[in-house]
Structure formats: C-alpha cells, structure tokens
PDB file of C-alpha atoms in Angstrom:
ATOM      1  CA  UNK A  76       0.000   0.000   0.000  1.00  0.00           C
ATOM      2  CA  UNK A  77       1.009   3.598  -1.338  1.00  0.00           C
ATOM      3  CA  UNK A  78       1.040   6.351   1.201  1.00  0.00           C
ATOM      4  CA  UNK A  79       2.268  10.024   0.499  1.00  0.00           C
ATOM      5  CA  UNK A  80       2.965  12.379   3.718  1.00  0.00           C
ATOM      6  CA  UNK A  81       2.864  15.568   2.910  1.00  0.00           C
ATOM      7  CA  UNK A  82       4.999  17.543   5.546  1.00  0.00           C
ATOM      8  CA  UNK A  83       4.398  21.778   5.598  1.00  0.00           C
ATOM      9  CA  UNK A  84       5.055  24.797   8.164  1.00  0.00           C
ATOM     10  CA  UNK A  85       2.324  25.938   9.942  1.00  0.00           C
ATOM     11  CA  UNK A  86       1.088  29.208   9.145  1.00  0.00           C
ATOM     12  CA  UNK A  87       3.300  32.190  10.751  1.00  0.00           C
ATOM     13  CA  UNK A  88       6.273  29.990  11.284  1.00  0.00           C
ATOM     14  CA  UNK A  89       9.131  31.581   9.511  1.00  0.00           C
ATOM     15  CA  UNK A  90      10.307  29.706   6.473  1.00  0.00           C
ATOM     16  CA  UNK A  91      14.065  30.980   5.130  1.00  0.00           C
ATOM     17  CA  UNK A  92      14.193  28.224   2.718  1.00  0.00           C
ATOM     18  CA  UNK A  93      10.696  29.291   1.152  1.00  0.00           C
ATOM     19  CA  UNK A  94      12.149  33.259   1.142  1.00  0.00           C
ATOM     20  CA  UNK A  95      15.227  31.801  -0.426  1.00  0.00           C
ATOM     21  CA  UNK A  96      13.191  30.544  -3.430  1.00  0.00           C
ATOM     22  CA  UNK A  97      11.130  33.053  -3.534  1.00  0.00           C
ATOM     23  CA  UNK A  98      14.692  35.635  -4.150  1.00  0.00           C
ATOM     24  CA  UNK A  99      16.217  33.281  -6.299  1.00  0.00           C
ATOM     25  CA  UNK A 100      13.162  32.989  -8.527  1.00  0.00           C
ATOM     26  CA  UNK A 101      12.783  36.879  -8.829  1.00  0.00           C
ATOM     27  CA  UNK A 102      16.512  36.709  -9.400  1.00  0.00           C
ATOM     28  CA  UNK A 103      15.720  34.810 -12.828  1.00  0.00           C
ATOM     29  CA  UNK A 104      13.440  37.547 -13.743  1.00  0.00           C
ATOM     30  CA  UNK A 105      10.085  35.799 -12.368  1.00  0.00           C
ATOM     31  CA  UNK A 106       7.806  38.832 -11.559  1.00  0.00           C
ATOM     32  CA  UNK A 107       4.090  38.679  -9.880  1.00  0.00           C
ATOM     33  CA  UNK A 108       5.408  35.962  -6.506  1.00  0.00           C
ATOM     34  CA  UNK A 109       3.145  36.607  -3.385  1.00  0.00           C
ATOM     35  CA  UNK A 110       4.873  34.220  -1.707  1.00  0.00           C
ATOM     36  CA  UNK A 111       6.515  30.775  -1.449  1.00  0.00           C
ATOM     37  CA  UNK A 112       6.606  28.258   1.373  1.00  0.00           C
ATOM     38  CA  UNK A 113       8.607  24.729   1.227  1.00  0.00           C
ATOM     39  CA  UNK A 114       7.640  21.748   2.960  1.00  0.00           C
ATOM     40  CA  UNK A 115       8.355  18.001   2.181  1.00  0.00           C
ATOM     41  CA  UNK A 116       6.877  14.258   1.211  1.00  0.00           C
ATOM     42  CA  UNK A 117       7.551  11.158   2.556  1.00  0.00           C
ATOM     43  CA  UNK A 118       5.948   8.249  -0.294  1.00  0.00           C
ATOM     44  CA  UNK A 119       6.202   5.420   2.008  1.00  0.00           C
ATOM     45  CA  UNK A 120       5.108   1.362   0.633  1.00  0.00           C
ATOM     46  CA  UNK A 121       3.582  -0.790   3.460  1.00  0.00           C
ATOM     47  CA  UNK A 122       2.799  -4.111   3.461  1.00  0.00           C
ATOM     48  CA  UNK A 123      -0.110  -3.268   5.195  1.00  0.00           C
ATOM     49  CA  UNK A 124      -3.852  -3.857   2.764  1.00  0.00           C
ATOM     50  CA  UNK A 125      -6.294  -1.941   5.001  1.00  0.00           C
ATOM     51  CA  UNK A 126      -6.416   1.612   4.357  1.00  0.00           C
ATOM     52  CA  UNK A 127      -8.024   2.666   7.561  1.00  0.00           C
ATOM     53  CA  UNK A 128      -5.109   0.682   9.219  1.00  0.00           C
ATOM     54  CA  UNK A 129      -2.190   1.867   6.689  1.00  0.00           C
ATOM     55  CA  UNK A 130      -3.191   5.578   7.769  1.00  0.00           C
ATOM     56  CA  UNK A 131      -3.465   5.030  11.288  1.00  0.00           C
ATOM     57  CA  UNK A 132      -0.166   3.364  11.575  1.00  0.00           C
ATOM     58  CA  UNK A 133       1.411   6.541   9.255  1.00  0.00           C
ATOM     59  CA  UNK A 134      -0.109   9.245  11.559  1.00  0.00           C
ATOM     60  CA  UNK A 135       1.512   7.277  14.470  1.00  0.00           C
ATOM     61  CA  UNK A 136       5.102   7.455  12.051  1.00  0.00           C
ATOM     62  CA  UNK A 137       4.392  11.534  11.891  1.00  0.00           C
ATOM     63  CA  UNK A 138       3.739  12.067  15.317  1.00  0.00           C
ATOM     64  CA  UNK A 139       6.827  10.444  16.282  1.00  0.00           C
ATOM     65  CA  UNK A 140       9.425  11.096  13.862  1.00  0.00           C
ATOM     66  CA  UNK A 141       8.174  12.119  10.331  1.00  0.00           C
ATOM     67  CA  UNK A 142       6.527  15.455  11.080  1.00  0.00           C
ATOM     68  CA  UNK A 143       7.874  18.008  14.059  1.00  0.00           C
ATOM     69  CA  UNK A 144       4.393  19.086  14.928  1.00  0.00           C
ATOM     70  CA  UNK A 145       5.507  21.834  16.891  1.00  0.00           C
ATOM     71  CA  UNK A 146       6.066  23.517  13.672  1.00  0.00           C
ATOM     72  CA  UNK A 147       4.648  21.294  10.857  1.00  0.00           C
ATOM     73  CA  UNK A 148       1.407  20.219   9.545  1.00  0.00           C
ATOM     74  CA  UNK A 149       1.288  16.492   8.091  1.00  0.00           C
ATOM     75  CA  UNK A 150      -1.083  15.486   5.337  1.00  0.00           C
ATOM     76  CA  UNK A 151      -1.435  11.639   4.939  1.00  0.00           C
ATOM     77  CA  UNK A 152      -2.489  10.489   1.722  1.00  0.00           C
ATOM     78  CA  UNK A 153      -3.335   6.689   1.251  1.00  0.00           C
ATOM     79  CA  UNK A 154      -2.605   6.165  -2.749  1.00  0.00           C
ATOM     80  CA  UNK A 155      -3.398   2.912  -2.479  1.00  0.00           C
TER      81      UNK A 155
ATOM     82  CA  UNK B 118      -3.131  31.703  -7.781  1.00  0.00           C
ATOM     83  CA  UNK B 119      -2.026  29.105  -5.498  1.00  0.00           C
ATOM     84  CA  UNK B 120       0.153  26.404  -6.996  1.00  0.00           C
ATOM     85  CA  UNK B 121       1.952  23.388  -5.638  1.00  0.00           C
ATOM     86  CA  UNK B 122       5.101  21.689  -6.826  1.00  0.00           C
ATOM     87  CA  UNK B 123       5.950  18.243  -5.910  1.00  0.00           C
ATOM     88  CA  UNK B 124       9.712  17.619  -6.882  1.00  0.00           C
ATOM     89  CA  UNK B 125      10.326  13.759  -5.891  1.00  0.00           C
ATOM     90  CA  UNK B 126      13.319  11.486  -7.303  1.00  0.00           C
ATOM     91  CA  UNK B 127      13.436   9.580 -10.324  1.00  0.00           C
ATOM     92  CA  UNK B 128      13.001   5.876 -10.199  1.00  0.00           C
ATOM     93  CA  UNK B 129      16.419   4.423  -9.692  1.00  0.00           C
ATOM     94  CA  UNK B 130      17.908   7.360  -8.177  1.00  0.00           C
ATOM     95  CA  UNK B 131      19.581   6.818  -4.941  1.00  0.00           C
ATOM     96  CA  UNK B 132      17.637   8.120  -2.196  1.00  0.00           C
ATOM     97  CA  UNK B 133      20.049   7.942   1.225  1.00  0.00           C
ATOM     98  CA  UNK B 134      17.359  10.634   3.398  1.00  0.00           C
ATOM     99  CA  UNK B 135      14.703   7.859   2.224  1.00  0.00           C
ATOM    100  CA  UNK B 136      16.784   4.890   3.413  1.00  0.00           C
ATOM    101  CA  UNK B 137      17.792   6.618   6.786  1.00  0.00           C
ATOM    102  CA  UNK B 138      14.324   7.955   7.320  1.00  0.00           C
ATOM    103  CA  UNK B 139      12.858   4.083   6.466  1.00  0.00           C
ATOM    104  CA  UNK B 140      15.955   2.792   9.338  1.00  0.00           C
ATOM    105  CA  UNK B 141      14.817   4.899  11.938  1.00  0.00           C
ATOM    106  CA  UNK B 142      11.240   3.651  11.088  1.00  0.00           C
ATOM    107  CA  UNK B 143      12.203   0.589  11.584  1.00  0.00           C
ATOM    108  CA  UNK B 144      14.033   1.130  14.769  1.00  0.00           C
ATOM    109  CA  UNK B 145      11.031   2.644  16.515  1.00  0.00           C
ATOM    110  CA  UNK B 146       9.537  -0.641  15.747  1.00  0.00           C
ATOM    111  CA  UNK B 147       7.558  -0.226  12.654  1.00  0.00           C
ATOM    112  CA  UNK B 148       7.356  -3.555  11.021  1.00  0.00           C
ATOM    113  CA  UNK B 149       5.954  -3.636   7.214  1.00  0.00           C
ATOM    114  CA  UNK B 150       7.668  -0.906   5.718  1.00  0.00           C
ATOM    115  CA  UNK B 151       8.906  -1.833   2.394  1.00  0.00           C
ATOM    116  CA  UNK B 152      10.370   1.588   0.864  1.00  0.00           C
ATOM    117  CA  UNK B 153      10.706   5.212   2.025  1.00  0.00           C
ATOM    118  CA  UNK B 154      11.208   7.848  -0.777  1.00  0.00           C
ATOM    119  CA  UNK B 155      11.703  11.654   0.185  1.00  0.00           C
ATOM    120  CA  UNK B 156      10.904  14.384  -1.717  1.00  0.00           C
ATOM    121  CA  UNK B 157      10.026  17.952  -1.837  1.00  0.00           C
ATOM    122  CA  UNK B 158       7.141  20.842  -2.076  1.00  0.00           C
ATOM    123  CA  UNK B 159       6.970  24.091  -2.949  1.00  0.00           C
ATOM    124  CA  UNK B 160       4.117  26.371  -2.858  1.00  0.00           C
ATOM    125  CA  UNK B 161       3.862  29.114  -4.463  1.00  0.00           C
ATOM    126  CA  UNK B 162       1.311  32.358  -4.179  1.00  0.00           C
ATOM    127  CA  UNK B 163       1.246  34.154  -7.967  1.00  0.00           C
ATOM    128  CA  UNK B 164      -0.698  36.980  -9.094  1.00  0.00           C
ATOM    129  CA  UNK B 165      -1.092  35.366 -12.247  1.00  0.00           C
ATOM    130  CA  UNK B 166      -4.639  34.666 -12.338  1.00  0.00           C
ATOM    131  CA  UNK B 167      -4.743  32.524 -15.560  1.00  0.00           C
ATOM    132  CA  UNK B 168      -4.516  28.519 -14.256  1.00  0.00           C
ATOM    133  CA  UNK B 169      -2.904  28.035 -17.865  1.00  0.00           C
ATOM    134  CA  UNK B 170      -0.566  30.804 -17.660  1.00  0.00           C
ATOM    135  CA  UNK B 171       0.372  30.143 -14.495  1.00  0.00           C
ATOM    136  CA  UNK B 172       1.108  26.534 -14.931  1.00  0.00           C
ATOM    137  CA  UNK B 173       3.476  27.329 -18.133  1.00  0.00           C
ATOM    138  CA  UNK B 174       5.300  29.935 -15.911  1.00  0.00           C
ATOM    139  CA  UNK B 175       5.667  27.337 -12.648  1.00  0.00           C
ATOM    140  CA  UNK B 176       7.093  24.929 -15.534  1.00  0.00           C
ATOM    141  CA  UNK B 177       9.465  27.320 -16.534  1.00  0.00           C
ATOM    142  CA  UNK B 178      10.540  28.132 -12.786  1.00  0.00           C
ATOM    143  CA  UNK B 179      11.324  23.959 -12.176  1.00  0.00           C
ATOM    144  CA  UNK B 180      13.306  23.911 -15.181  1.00  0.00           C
ATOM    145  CA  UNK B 181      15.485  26.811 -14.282  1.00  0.00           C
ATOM    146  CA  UNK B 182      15.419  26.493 -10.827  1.00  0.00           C
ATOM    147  CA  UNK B 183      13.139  23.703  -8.488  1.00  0.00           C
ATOM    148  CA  UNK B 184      13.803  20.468 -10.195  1.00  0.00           C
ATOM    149  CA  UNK B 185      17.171  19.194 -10.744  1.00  0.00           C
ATOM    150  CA  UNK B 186      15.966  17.168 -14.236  1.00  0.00           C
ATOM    151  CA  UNK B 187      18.732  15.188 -14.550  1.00  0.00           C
ATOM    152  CA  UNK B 188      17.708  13.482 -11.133  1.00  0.00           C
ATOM    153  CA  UNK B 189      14.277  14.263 -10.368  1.00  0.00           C
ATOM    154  CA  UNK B 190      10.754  14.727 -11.517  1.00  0.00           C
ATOM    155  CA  UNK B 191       8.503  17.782 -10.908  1.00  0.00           C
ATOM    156  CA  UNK B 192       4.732  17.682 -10.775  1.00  0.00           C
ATOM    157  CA  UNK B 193       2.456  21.060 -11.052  1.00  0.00           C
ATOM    158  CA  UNK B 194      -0.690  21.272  -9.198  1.00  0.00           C
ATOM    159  CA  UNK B 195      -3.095  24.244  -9.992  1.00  0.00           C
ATOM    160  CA  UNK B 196      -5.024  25.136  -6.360  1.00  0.00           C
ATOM    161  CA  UNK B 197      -6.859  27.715  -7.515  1.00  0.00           C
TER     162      UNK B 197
END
C-alpha cells in the first residue's frame, strides 16, 4: 500500500528556505510571486492492505518522527 | 493563484534521506515498511490569475530552478 505524507510549516512559522526561493526565482526575472513556502513528502510502501489501518499506523510514524508538529502540519495520503 | 510543486526522485535514483528515514522507522519498531522515498514541495502564491498561464510559468521556474531534471521529476498542481 502507497502512502504520500505531505509535511508543511504551519502558518506564521518563519520559512528561510521558502524566502530563499522566492529571491532566487525573482533573481531569474520571475515577476508577480506573493509568496513561497517549502515543505516536504515522505511516499512510504507498506505491506499493510487496510487503508483505515495503513493511515493510522502513518499518523503514528508523523507524530513520532516524520513530522515536528511543533512547527509542521502532516497530510497523509493513502494512494493505495 | 495558489500552486503546488511536488519535486520527488526519479526511479532508480539513490535516495540515502529515504533509506535513513525508512531505518529509523524501523528502529522505533515499525514492522511492514517496504520503501521510504523523500521528496520535496513548494508552494507558491502568484498573481497570475490565468490557471494556464500560471502553470506554463511554474514549468518554466522547475526547469530553471526547483527540479534538478537530470535526477528528479517535478509535478504542477493548480489550487486555484
């Protein structure tokens, strides 16, 4: 079973990486940017078949290592 | 126009943050796990308010900038 994670800041936590795009892309002459925020994916393959079970045991992964949520939102995704 | 950019590896490419991240999986005692790939978002606010337009720019801004093609893929994802 295919699972994507989808890892992002929460809103108002400062993201240099995002404002480092965001110069570098106006740098190559890309007008009109509001705005650009990074965040990250995690495609994990389980042997697990249930879905319900598959995203359960994934939200258990974020919580405890994928996803600092602190700071970060998580997104699960079952793709199956 | 929100739009999202999902910049994972190529097939075949070696993926050591996936690896490490599907180790320490396994060392918190997840069981089942057969891969862990990483990859990377970016989300971008435009002014562009043309979903057309703005895709053809975002593809522009991976091939100068997001995306490494030689190594990895890029998908574009129109929010709205």
């Amino acid at each position: 079973m295919k699972v994507r994670v989808t890892i992002t800041l929460k809103a108002g936590v400062l993201d240099p990486q995002g404002k480092a795009i965001e110069g570098a892309l106006r740098g190559l002459g890309f007008a009109g940017i509001d705005g650009a925020r990074q965040g990250k994916i995690v495609d994990l393959a389980l042997a697990e078949t249930d879905p319900d079970k598959a995203r359960a045991t994934v939200a258990d992964m974020c919580e405890k290592l994928l996803a600092n949520t602190v700071i970060e939102n998580y997104d699960i995704a079952v793709l199956g």
